[in-house]
PDB file of C-alpha atoms and ligand atoms in Angstrom:
ATOM      1  CA  MET A 356     -40.409  24.476   2.795  1.00 49.00           C
ATOM      2  CA  ILE A 357     -38.279  23.607   5.815  1.00 55.00           C
ATOM      3  CA  GLU A 358     -38.578  20.067   4.512  1.00 79.00           C
ATOM      4  CA  SER A 359     -37.281  21.129   1.096  1.00 88.00           C
ATOM      5  CA  ILE A 360     -34.033  22.299   2.609  1.00 92.00           C
ATOM      6  CA  GLU A 361     -33.556  18.904   4.262  1.00 92.00           C
ATOM      7  CA  VAL A 362     -34.219  17.181   0.947  1.00 94.00           C
ATOM      8  CA  LEU A 363     -31.856  19.564  -0.852  1.00 95.00           C
ATOM      9  CA  LYS A 364     -29.120  18.879   1.706  1.00 95.00           C
ATOM     10  CA  ARG A 365     -29.512  15.127   1.158  1.00 95.00           C
ATOM     11  CA  LEU A 366     -29.577  15.616  -2.591  1.00 95.00           C
ATOM     12  CA  GLN A 367     -26.366  17.596  -2.468  1.00 96.00           C
ATOM     13  CA  SER A 368     -24.619  15.079  -0.251  1.00 96.00           C
ATOM     14  CA  LEU A 369     -25.659  12.262  -2.595  1.00 97.00           C
ATOM     15  CA  LYS A 370     -24.315  14.214  -5.556  1.00 95.00           C
ATOM     16  CA  THR A 371     -21.020  14.788  -3.711  1.00 95.00           C
ATOM     17  CA  LYS A 372     -20.872  11.092  -2.899  1.00 97.00           C
ATOM     18  CA  ILE A 373     -21.400  10.128  -6.556  1.00 97.00           C
ATOM     19  CA  ASN A 374     -18.693  12.553  -7.659  1.00 95.00           C
ATOM     20  CA  GLU A 375     -16.272  11.134  -5.120  1.00 97.00           C
ATOM     21  CA  LEU A 376     -17.040   7.583  -6.176  1.00 98.00           C
ATOM     22  CA  LYS A 377     -16.407   8.530  -9.802  1.00 98.00           C
ATOM     23  CA  LYS A 378     -13.141  10.243  -8.865  1.00 97.00           C
ATOM     24  CA  ASP A 379     -12.133   7.076  -7.001  1.00 97.00           C
ATOM     25  CA  GLN A 380     -12.770   5.053 -10.128  1.00 97.00           C
ATOM     26  CA  GLU A 381     -10.708   7.483 -12.197  1.00 97.00           C
ATOM     27  CA  ARG A 382      -7.821   7.272  -9.723  1.00 97.00           C
ATOM     28  CA  ARG A 383      -7.871   3.478  -9.833  1.00 97.00           C
ATOM     29  CA  LYS A 384      -7.894   3.503 -13.630  1.00 97.00           C
ATOM     30  CA  GLN A 385      -4.975   5.939 -13.592  1.00 98.00           C
ATOM     31  CA  ASP A 386      -3.040   3.511 -11.358  1.00 97.00           C
ATOM     32  CA  VAL A 387      -3.330   0.937 -14.135  1.00 98.00           C
ATOM     33  CA  GLN A 388      -2.282   3.468 -16.765  1.00 98.00           C
ATOM     34  CA  LYS A 389       0.730   4.518 -14.685  1.00 98.00           C
ATOM     35  CA  LYS A 390       1.843   0.905 -14.277  1.00 98.00           C
ATOM     36  CA  LYS A 391       1.431   0.305 -18.022  1.00 98.00           C
ATOM     37  CA  THR A 392       3.580   3.331 -18.831  1.00 98.00           C
ATOM     38  CA  GLN A 393       6.280   2.138 -16.401  1.00 97.00           C
ATOM     39  CA  ILE A 394       6.343  -1.260 -18.088  1.00 98.00           C
ATOM     40  CA  GLU A 395       6.487   0.325 -21.539  1.00 98.00           C
ATOM     41  CA  ASP A 396       9.451   2.491 -20.502  1.00 98.00           C
ATOM     42  CA  LYS A 397      11.259  -0.510 -19.066  1.00 97.00           C
ATOM     43  CA  GLY A 398      10.493  -2.507 -22.215  1.00 98.00           C
ATOM     44  CA  ALA A 399      11.984   0.245 -24.361  1.00 98.00           C
ATOM     45  CA  LEU A 400      15.097   0.231 -22.174  1.00 98.00           C
ATOM     46  CA  ALA A 401      15.415  -3.558 -22.561  1.00 98.00           C
ATOM     47  CA  VAL A 402      15.243  -3.192 -26.351  1.00 98.00           C
ATOM     48  CA  LYS A 403      17.968  -0.554 -26.180  1.00 98.00           C
ATOM     49  CA  ARG A 404      20.194  -2.812 -24.070  1.00 98.00           C
ATOM     50  CA  ARG A 405      19.664  -5.718 -26.467  1.00 98.00           C
ATOM     51  CA  GLU A 406      20.725  -3.534 -29.398  1.00 98.00           C
ATOM     52  CA  GLU A 407      23.758  -2.415 -27.398  1.00 98.00           C
ATOM     53  CA  LYS A 408      24.676  -6.054 -26.767  1.00 98.00           C
ATOM     54  CA  LEU A 409      24.496  -6.831 -30.471  1.00 98.00           C
ATOM     55  CA  SER A 410      26.603  -3.848 -31.407  1.00 98.00           C
ATOM     56  CA  ILE A 411      29.292  -4.693 -28.816  1.00 98.00           C
ATOM     57  CA  GLN A 412      29.361  -8.295 -30.037  1.00 98.00           C
ATOM     58  CA  LYS A 413      29.815  -6.980 -33.596  1.00 98.00           C
ATOM     59  CA  GLU A 414      32.784  -4.894 -32.459  1.00 98.00           C
ATOM     60  CA  ILE A 415      34.334  -7.923 -30.780  1.00 98.00           C
ATOM     61  CA  ASP A 416      33.836 -10.075 -33.894  1.00 98.00           C
ATOM     62  CA  SER A 417      35.414  -7.449 -36.112  1.00 98.00           C
ATOM     63  CA  LYS A 418      38.414  -7.006 -33.794  1.00 98.00           C
ATOM     64  CA  GLU A 419      38.886 -10.784 -33.616  1.00 98.00           C
ATOM     65  CA  LEU A 420      38.978 -10.853 -37.414  1.00 98.00           C
ATOM     66  CA  ASP A 421      41.637  -8.127 -37.382  1.00 98.00           C
ATOM     67  CA  MET A 422      43.649 -10.174 -34.893  1.00 98.00           C
ATOM     68  CA  LYS A 423      43.437 -13.235 -37.163  1.00 98.00           C
ATOM     69  CA  SER A 424      44.601 -11.212 -40.141  1.00 97.00           C
ATOM     70  CA  ASP A 425      47.546  -9.819 -38.127  1.00 97.00           C
ATOM     71  CA  GLU A 426      48.373 -13.343 -37.019  1.00 97.00           C
ATOM     72  CA  GLY A 427      48.371 -14.480 -40.679  1.00 97.00           C
ATOM     73  CA  GLU A 428      50.683 -11.616 -41.617  1.00 96.00           C
ATOM     74  CA  ILE A 429      53.120 -12.495 -38.837  1.00 97.00           C
ATOM     75  CA  THR A 430      53.206 -16.154 -39.940  1.00 97.00           C
ATOM     76  CA  LYS A 431      53.860 -14.986 -43.512  1.00 96.00           C
ATOM     77  CA  TYR A 432      56.692 -12.683 -42.384  1.00 96.00           C
ATOM     78  CA  ASN A 433      58.242 -15.455 -40.314  1.00 95.00           C
ATOM     79  CA  VAL A 434      58.383 -17.669 -43.421  1.00 95.00           C
ATOM     80  CA  GLN A 435      59.932 -14.787 -45.380  1.00 94.00           C
ATOM     81  CA  LEU A 436      62.613 -14.397 -42.712  1.00 93.00           C
ATOM     82  CA  ASN A 437      64.080 -17.767 -43.765  1.00 91.00           C
ATOM     83  CA  SER A 438      64.807 -16.579 -47.302  1.00 92.00           C
ATOM     84  CA  ILE A 439      66.146 -13.112 -46.373  1.00 90.00           C
ATOM     85  CA  LYS A 440      69.512 -12.179 -47.986  1.00 91.00           C
ATOM     86  CA  THR A 441      70.527  -8.827 -46.424  1.00 94.00           C
ATOM     87  CA  ASN A 442      70.721  -7.475 -42.921  1.00 94.00           C
ATOM     88  CA  LYS A 443      68.710  -4.442 -43.952  1.00 94.00           C
ATOM     89  CA  GLU A 444      65.842  -6.609 -45.246  1.00 93.00           C
ATOM     90  CA  TYR A 445      66.016  -8.695 -42.081  1.00 95.00           C
ATOM     91  CA  THR A 446      65.777  -5.635 -39.831  1.00 95.00           C
ATOM     92  CA  ALA A 447      62.917  -4.193 -41.887  1.00 95.00           C
ATOM     93  CA  LEU A 448      60.926  -7.422 -41.648  1.00 95.00           C
ATOM     94  CA  CYS A 449      61.598  -7.715 -37.904  1.00 96.00           C
ATOM     95  CA  THR A 450      60.295  -4.162 -37.456  1.00 96.00           C
ATOM     96  CA  GLU A 451      57.180  -5.107 -39.441  1.00 96.00           C
ATOM     97  CA  ILE A 452      56.626  -8.186 -37.263  1.00 97.00           C
ATOM     98  CA  GLY A 453      57.119  -6.100 -34.113  1.00 97.00           C
ATOM     99  CA  SER A 454      54.574  -3.541 -35.288  1.00 97.00           C
ATOM    100  CA  LYS A 455      51.991  -6.270 -36.091  1.00 97.00           C
ATOM    101  CA  LYS A 456      52.497  -7.756 -32.638  1.00 97.00           C
ATOM    102  CA  ALA A 457      51.973  -4.348 -31.082  1.00 97.00           C
ATOM    103  CA  ASP A 458      48.731  -3.982 -33.110  1.00 97.00           C
ATOM    104  CA  MET A 459      47.574  -7.371 -31.850  1.00 97.00           C
ATOM    105  CA  SER A 460      48.283  -6.423 -28.267  1.00 98.00           C
ATOM    106  CA  ILE A 461      46.168  -3.267 -28.652  1.00 98.00           C
ATOM    107  CA  LEU A 462      43.375  -5.313 -30.257  1.00 98.00           C
ATOM    108  CA  GLU A 463      43.536  -7.781 -27.402  1.00 98.00           C
ATOM    109  CA  ASP A 464      43.119  -5.027 -24.833  1.00 98.00           C
ATOM    110  CA  GLU A 465      40.223  -3.569 -26.792  1.00 98.00           C
ATOM    111  CA  ILE A 466      38.516  -6.955 -27.031  1.00 98.00           C
ATOM    112  CA  LEU A 467      38.892  -7.435 -23.284  1.00 98.00           C
ATOM    113  CA  ASN A 468      37.331  -4.018 -22.641  1.00 98.00           C
ATOM    114  CA  PHE A 469      34.415  -4.794 -24.953  1.00 98.00           C
ATOM    115  CA  MET A 470      33.902  -8.129 -23.217  1.00 98.00           C
ATOM    116  CA  THR A 471      33.726  -6.467 -19.816  1.00 98.00           C
ATOM    117  CA  ARG A 472      31.147  -4.007 -21.177  1.00 98.00           C
ATOM    118  CA  LEU A 473      29.209  -6.804 -22.836  1.00 98.00           C
ATOM    119  CA  GLU A 474      29.032  -8.645 -19.538  1.00 98.00           C
ATOM    120  CA  SER A 475      27.660  -5.654 -17.638  1.00 98.00           C
ATOM    121  CA  VAL A 476      25.136  -4.775 -20.379  1.00 98.00           C
ATOM    122  CA  ASN A 477      24.074  -8.402 -20.486  1.00 98.00           C
ATOM    123  CA  GLU A 478      23.535  -8.433 -16.745  1.00 98.00           C
ATOM    124  CA  GLU A 479      21.460  -5.279 -16.916  1.00 97.00           C
ATOM    125  CA  TYR A 480      19.448  -6.713 -19.793  1.00 98.00           C
ATOM    126  CA  LYS A 481      18.736  -9.916 -17.880  1.00 98.00           C
ATOM    127  CA  LYS A 482      17.664  -7.957 -14.812  1.00 98.00           C
ATOM    128  CA  LEU A 483      15.340  -5.780 -16.923  1.00 97.00           C
ATOM    129  CA  GLN A 484      13.747  -8.852 -18.414  1.00 97.00           C
ATOM    130  CA  GLU A 485      13.193 -10.369 -14.992  1.00 98.00           C
ATOM    131  CA  ASP A 486      11.700  -7.085 -13.743  1.00 97.00           C
ATOM    132  CA  LEU A 487       9.438  -6.939 -16.780  1.00 97.00           C
ATOM    133  CA  ARG A 488       8.155 -10.445 -16.243  1.00 97.00           C
ATOM    134  CA  ARG A 489       7.436  -9.677 -12.591  1.00 97.00           C
ATOM    135  CA  GLU A 490       5.806  -6.334 -13.341  1.00 97.00           C
ATOM    136  CA  GLU A 491       3.619  -7.775 -16.063  1.00 97.00           C
ATOM    137  CA  GLU A 492       2.402 -10.344 -13.549  1.00 97.00           C
ATOM    138  CA  SER A 493       1.634  -7.633 -11.006  1.00 97.00           C
ATOM    139  CA  LEU A 494      -0.080  -5.546 -13.720  1.00 98.00           C
ATOM    140  CA  LYS A 495      -2.412  -8.464 -14.378  1.00 98.00           C
ATOM    141  CA  ASP A 496      -3.277  -8.606 -10.664  1.00 98.00           C
ATOM    142  CA  LEU A 497      -3.732  -4.842 -10.543  1.00 98.00           C
ATOM    143  CA  ILE A 498      -6.090  -4.819 -13.551  1.00 98.00           C
ATOM    144  CA  GLU A 499      -8.132  -7.593 -11.975  1.00 98.00           C
ATOM    145  CA  SER A 500      -8.439  -5.796  -8.665  1.00 97.00           C
ATOM    146  CA  VAL A 501      -9.205  -2.425 -10.309  1.00 98.00           C
ATOM    147  CA  ASN A 502     -11.871  -3.983 -12.524  1.00 98.00           C
ATOM    148  CA  ALA A 503     -13.476  -5.553  -9.461  1.00 98.00           C
ATOM    149  CA  ASP A 504     -13.349  -2.227  -7.580  1.00 97.00           C
ATOM    150  CA  VAL A 505     -14.786  -0.275 -10.512  1.00 97.00           C
ATOM    151  CA  LYS A 506     -17.613  -2.779 -10.849  1.00 98.00           C
ATOM    152  CA  GLU A 507     -18.390  -2.553  -7.144  1.00 97.00           C
ATOM    153  CA  THR A 508     -18.308   1.246  -7.281  1.00 98.00           C
ATOM    154  CA  ASP A 509     -20.605   1.211 -10.318  1.00 98.00           C
ATOM    155  CA  ILE A 510     -23.163  -0.656  -8.235  1.00 98.00           C
ATOM    156  CA  GLU A 511     -22.801   1.866  -5.409  1.00 98.00           C
ATOM    157  CA  ILE A 512     -23.184   4.766  -7.839  1.00 98.00           C
ATOM    158  CA  GLU A 513     -26.302   3.214  -9.279  1.00 98.00           C
ATOM    159  CA  LYS A 514     -27.740   2.745  -5.791  1.00 98.00           C
ATOM    160  CA  THR A 515     -26.929   6.337  -4.892  1.00 98.00           C
ATOM    161  CA  GLN A 516     -28.494   7.586  -8.122  1.00 97.00           C
ATOM    162  CA  HIS A 517     -31.617   5.641  -7.229  1.00 97.00           C
ATOM    163  CA  ASP A 518     -31.722   7.381  -3.820  1.00 96.00           C
ATOM    164  CA  GLN A 519     -31.114  10.687  -5.577  1.00 95.00           C
ATOM    165  CA  LYS A 520     -34.174  10.103  -7.739  1.00 95.00           C
ATOM    166  CA  LYS A 521     -36.311   9.479  -4.668  1.00 94.00           C
ATOM    167  CA  TYR A 522     -35.337  12.889  -3.256  1.00 94.00           C
ATOM    168  CA  ILE A 523     -35.788  14.614  -6.610  1.00 95.00           C
ATOM    169  CA  ASP A 524     -39.293  13.187  -6.846  1.00 94.00           C
ATOM    170  CA  ALA A 525     -40.034  14.520  -3.355  1.00 91.00           C
ATOM    171  CA  LEU A 526     -39.047  18.090  -4.288  1.00 93.00           C
ATOM    172  CA  ASP A 527     -41.244  20.831  -5.708  1.00 92.00           C
ATOM    173  CA  GLU A 528     -40.231  21.995  -9.165  1.00 93.00           C
ATOM    174  CA  ASN A 529     -39.199  25.490  -8.071  1.00 92.00           C
ATOM    175  CA  SER A 530     -36.760  24.279  -5.396  1.00 93.00           C
ATOM    176  CA  LEU A 531     -35.356  21.672  -7.760  1.00 94.00           C
ATOM    177  CA  ASN A 532     -34.759  24.267 -10.493  1.00 95.00           C
ATOM    178  CA  HIS A 533     -32.990  26.600  -8.076  1.00 95.00           C
ATOM    179  CA  TYR A 534     -30.882  23.752  -6.770  1.00 95.00           C
ATOM    180  CA  ASN A 535     -29.905  22.418 -10.212  1.00 95.00           C
ATOM    181  CA  ARG A 536     -29.010  25.849 -11.560  1.00 96.00           C
ATOM    182  CA  LEU A 537     -26.891  26.737  -8.504  1.00 96.00           C
ATOM    183  CA  SER A 538     -25.288  23.313  -8.293  1.00 95.00           C
ATOM    184  CA  ASN A 539     -24.099  23.635 -11.885  1.00 94.00           C
ATOM    185  CA  ILE A 540     -22.575  27.086 -11.487  1.00 95.00           C
ATOM    186  CA  LYS A 541     -21.245  26.621  -7.936  1.00 93.00           C
ATOM    187  CA  GLY A 542     -19.392  23.359  -8.488  1.00 90.00           C
ATOM    188  CA  GLY A 543     -21.942  21.181  -6.716  1.00 90.00           C
ATOM    189  CA  LYS A 544     -22.063  23.440  -3.640  1.00 94.00           C
ATOM    190  CA  ALA A 545     -25.552  24.914  -3.978  1.00 97.00           C
ATOM    191  CA  VAL A 546     -26.724  24.482  -0.385  1.00 97.00           C
ATOM    192  CA  VAL A 547     -24.519  25.838   2.405  1.00 97.00           C
ATOM    193  CA  ALA A 548     -24.741  26.241   6.155  1.00 96.00           C
ATOM    194  CA  VAL A 549     -24.716  29.574   7.934  1.00 96.00           C
ATOM    195  CA  LEU A 550     -22.169  29.413  10.762  1.00 93.00           C
ATOM    196  CA  GLY A 551     -21.707  32.371  13.102  1.00 90.00           C
ATOM    197  CA  ASN A 552     -23.722  34.550  10.729  1.00 93.00           C
ATOM    198  CA  VAL A 553     -21.285  33.783   7.931  1.00 96.00           C
ATOM    199  CA  CYS A 554     -22.252  32.112   4.652  1.00 96.00           C
ATOM    200  CA  GLY A 555     -20.483  28.714   4.357  1.00 95.00           C
ATOM    201  CA  GLY A 556     -20.185  29.249   0.607  1.00 96.00           C
ATOM    202  CA  CYS A 557     -18.641  32.704   0.218  1.00 96.00           C
ATOM    203  CA  SER A 558     -17.639  33.510   3.836  1.00 96.00           C
ATOM    204  CA  MET A 559     -19.502  36.831   3.734  1.00 97.00           C
ATOM    205  CA  ASN A 560     -21.631  37.983   6.652  1.00 96.00           C
ATOM    206  CA  ILE A 561     -25.303  37.506   6.100  1.00 95.00           C
ATOM    207  CA  THR A 562     -27.667  40.394   6.716  1.00 94.00           C
ATOM    208  CA  ALA A 563     -30.069  40.592   9.656  1.00 93.00           C
ATOM    209  CA  GLN A 564     -32.919  40.374   7.167  1.00 93.00           C
ATOM    210  CA  THR A 565     -31.549  37.125   5.695  1.00 94.00           C
ATOM    211  CA  LEU A 566     -31.149  35.765   9.203  1.00 93.00           C
ATOM    212  CA  ASN A 567     -34.750  36.619  10.001  1.00 93.00           C
ATOM    213  CA  LEU A 568     -35.908  34.851   6.849  1.00 93.00           C
ATOM    214  CA  LEU A 569     -33.872  31.811   7.874  1.00 93.00           C
ATOM    215  CA  MET A 570     -35.421  31.871  11.358  1.00 90.00           C
ATOM    216  CA  GLY A 571     -38.835  32.083   9.784  1.00 87.00           C
ATOM    217  CA  GLY A 572     -38.000  28.899   7.919  1.00 76.00           C
ATOM    218  CA  ASN A 573     -40.898  28.847   5.505  1.00 77.00           C
ATOM    219  CA  LYS A 574     -39.186  29.387   2.168  1.00 87.00           C
ATOM    220  CA  LEU A 575     -35.821  29.014   0.456  1.00 93.00           C
ATOM    221  CA  VAL A 576     -33.378  31.732   1.551  1.00 95.00           C
ATOM    222  CA  PHE A 577     -30.483  32.809  -0.657  1.00 96.00           C
ATOM    223  CA  CYS A 578     -27.153  34.381   0.254  1.00 96.00           C
ATOM    224  CA  GLN A 579     -27.141  37.981  -0.902  1.00 95.00           C
ATOM    225  CA  SER A 580     -23.480  37.739  -1.859  1.00 95.00           C
ATOM    226  CA  CYS A 581     -23.148  34.389  -3.639  1.00 96.00           C
ATOM    227  CA  SER A 582     -26.838  33.456  -4.212  1.00 96.00           C
ATOM    228  CA  ARG A 583     -26.428  30.005  -2.672  1.00 97.00           C
ATOM    229  CA  ILE A 584     -29.310  28.413  -0.771  1.00 96.00           C
ATOM    230  CA  LEU A 585     -28.727  28.859   2.973  1.00 96.00           C
ATOM    231  CA  TYR A 586     -29.690  26.886   6.065  1.00 95.00           C
ATOM    232  CA  LEU A 587     -28.978  27.369   9.739  1.00 92.00           C
ATOM    233  CA  GLU A 588     -26.884  24.764  11.490  1.00 82.00           C
ATOM    234  CA  GLU A 589     -29.134  23.353  14.226  1.00 68.00           C
ATOM    235  CA  ASN A 590     -26.694  23.892  17.103  1.00 56.00           C
ATOM    236  CA  LYS A 591     -25.922  27.396  15.873  1.00 44.00           C
ATOM    237  CA  GLY A 592     -29.584  28.284  15.615  1.00 43.00           C
ATOM    238  CA  SER A 593     -29.990  29.524  19.202  1.00 47.00           C
ATOM    239  CA  GLU A 594     -26.842  31.600  18.967  1.00 47.00           C
ATOM    240  CA  ALA A 595     -27.971  33.116  15.670  1.00 45.00           C
ATOM    241  CA  GLY A 596     -31.366  33.736  17.187  1.00 44.00           C
ATOM    242  CA  LYS A 597     -29.853  35.670  20.022  1.00 45.00           C
ATOM    243  CA  MET A 598     -27.888  37.813  17.586  1.00 47.00           C
ATOM    244  CA  ALA A 599     -30.941  38.436  15.428  1.00 45.00           C
ATOM    245  CA  ALA A 600     -32.971  39.454  18.451  1.00 43.00           C
ATOM    246  CA  SER A 601     -30.385  41.852  19.853  1.00 39.00           C
TER     247      SER A 601
HETATM  248 ZN1   ZN B1613     -22.670  33.353   0.261  1.00 62.27          ZN
END
């Protein structure tokens, strides 16, 4: 039975290794997912900027039309000035022309402001597009490298599972059943070392009787607190022995 514990320890370490390899694969796949989400967010921002550009351009176009119409009005008024009869009419028309010119000046300022904004949005949009192109390239590289890693890890997992099977075949049914049951309920930690008379699983002190059973070494010994399968660390064995004897 002392051999069983060695086999169980190996079995457990192989299971831990497989779990870690699978977690590694998951992490790598999440890296790809994270990158994809980043690119999607940036793409959405680029779309927003493009829409903003279009809407600013529309504002500019509409204000330029208003300017043209004001310009037309002023030309019309200037023609009318030539056929004016009274001073009062003349003054009224001049006031009208002055007010149109003031409108045009405001429109001009507004157009300039919109143009400045358009320029900065355009710059941001261009930069986003460049970033996107670059990031899509790097995503391609990332996917390639992750796929290669996952494939390699798959091979390692398969190899480890093969080793696992060898140890399972070497175990008696009773030990295997105990191990499987405990491994499932104890999160893969079914076999634990006893260090300084303390269970490595639950940190409770083991009883003198349990220690004696462990020293005897001819059958599986379970922690009385957490039910895990126990073994004595080799270098701690003499120390434990002394304590059991005293
Ligand atoms: Zn315990």
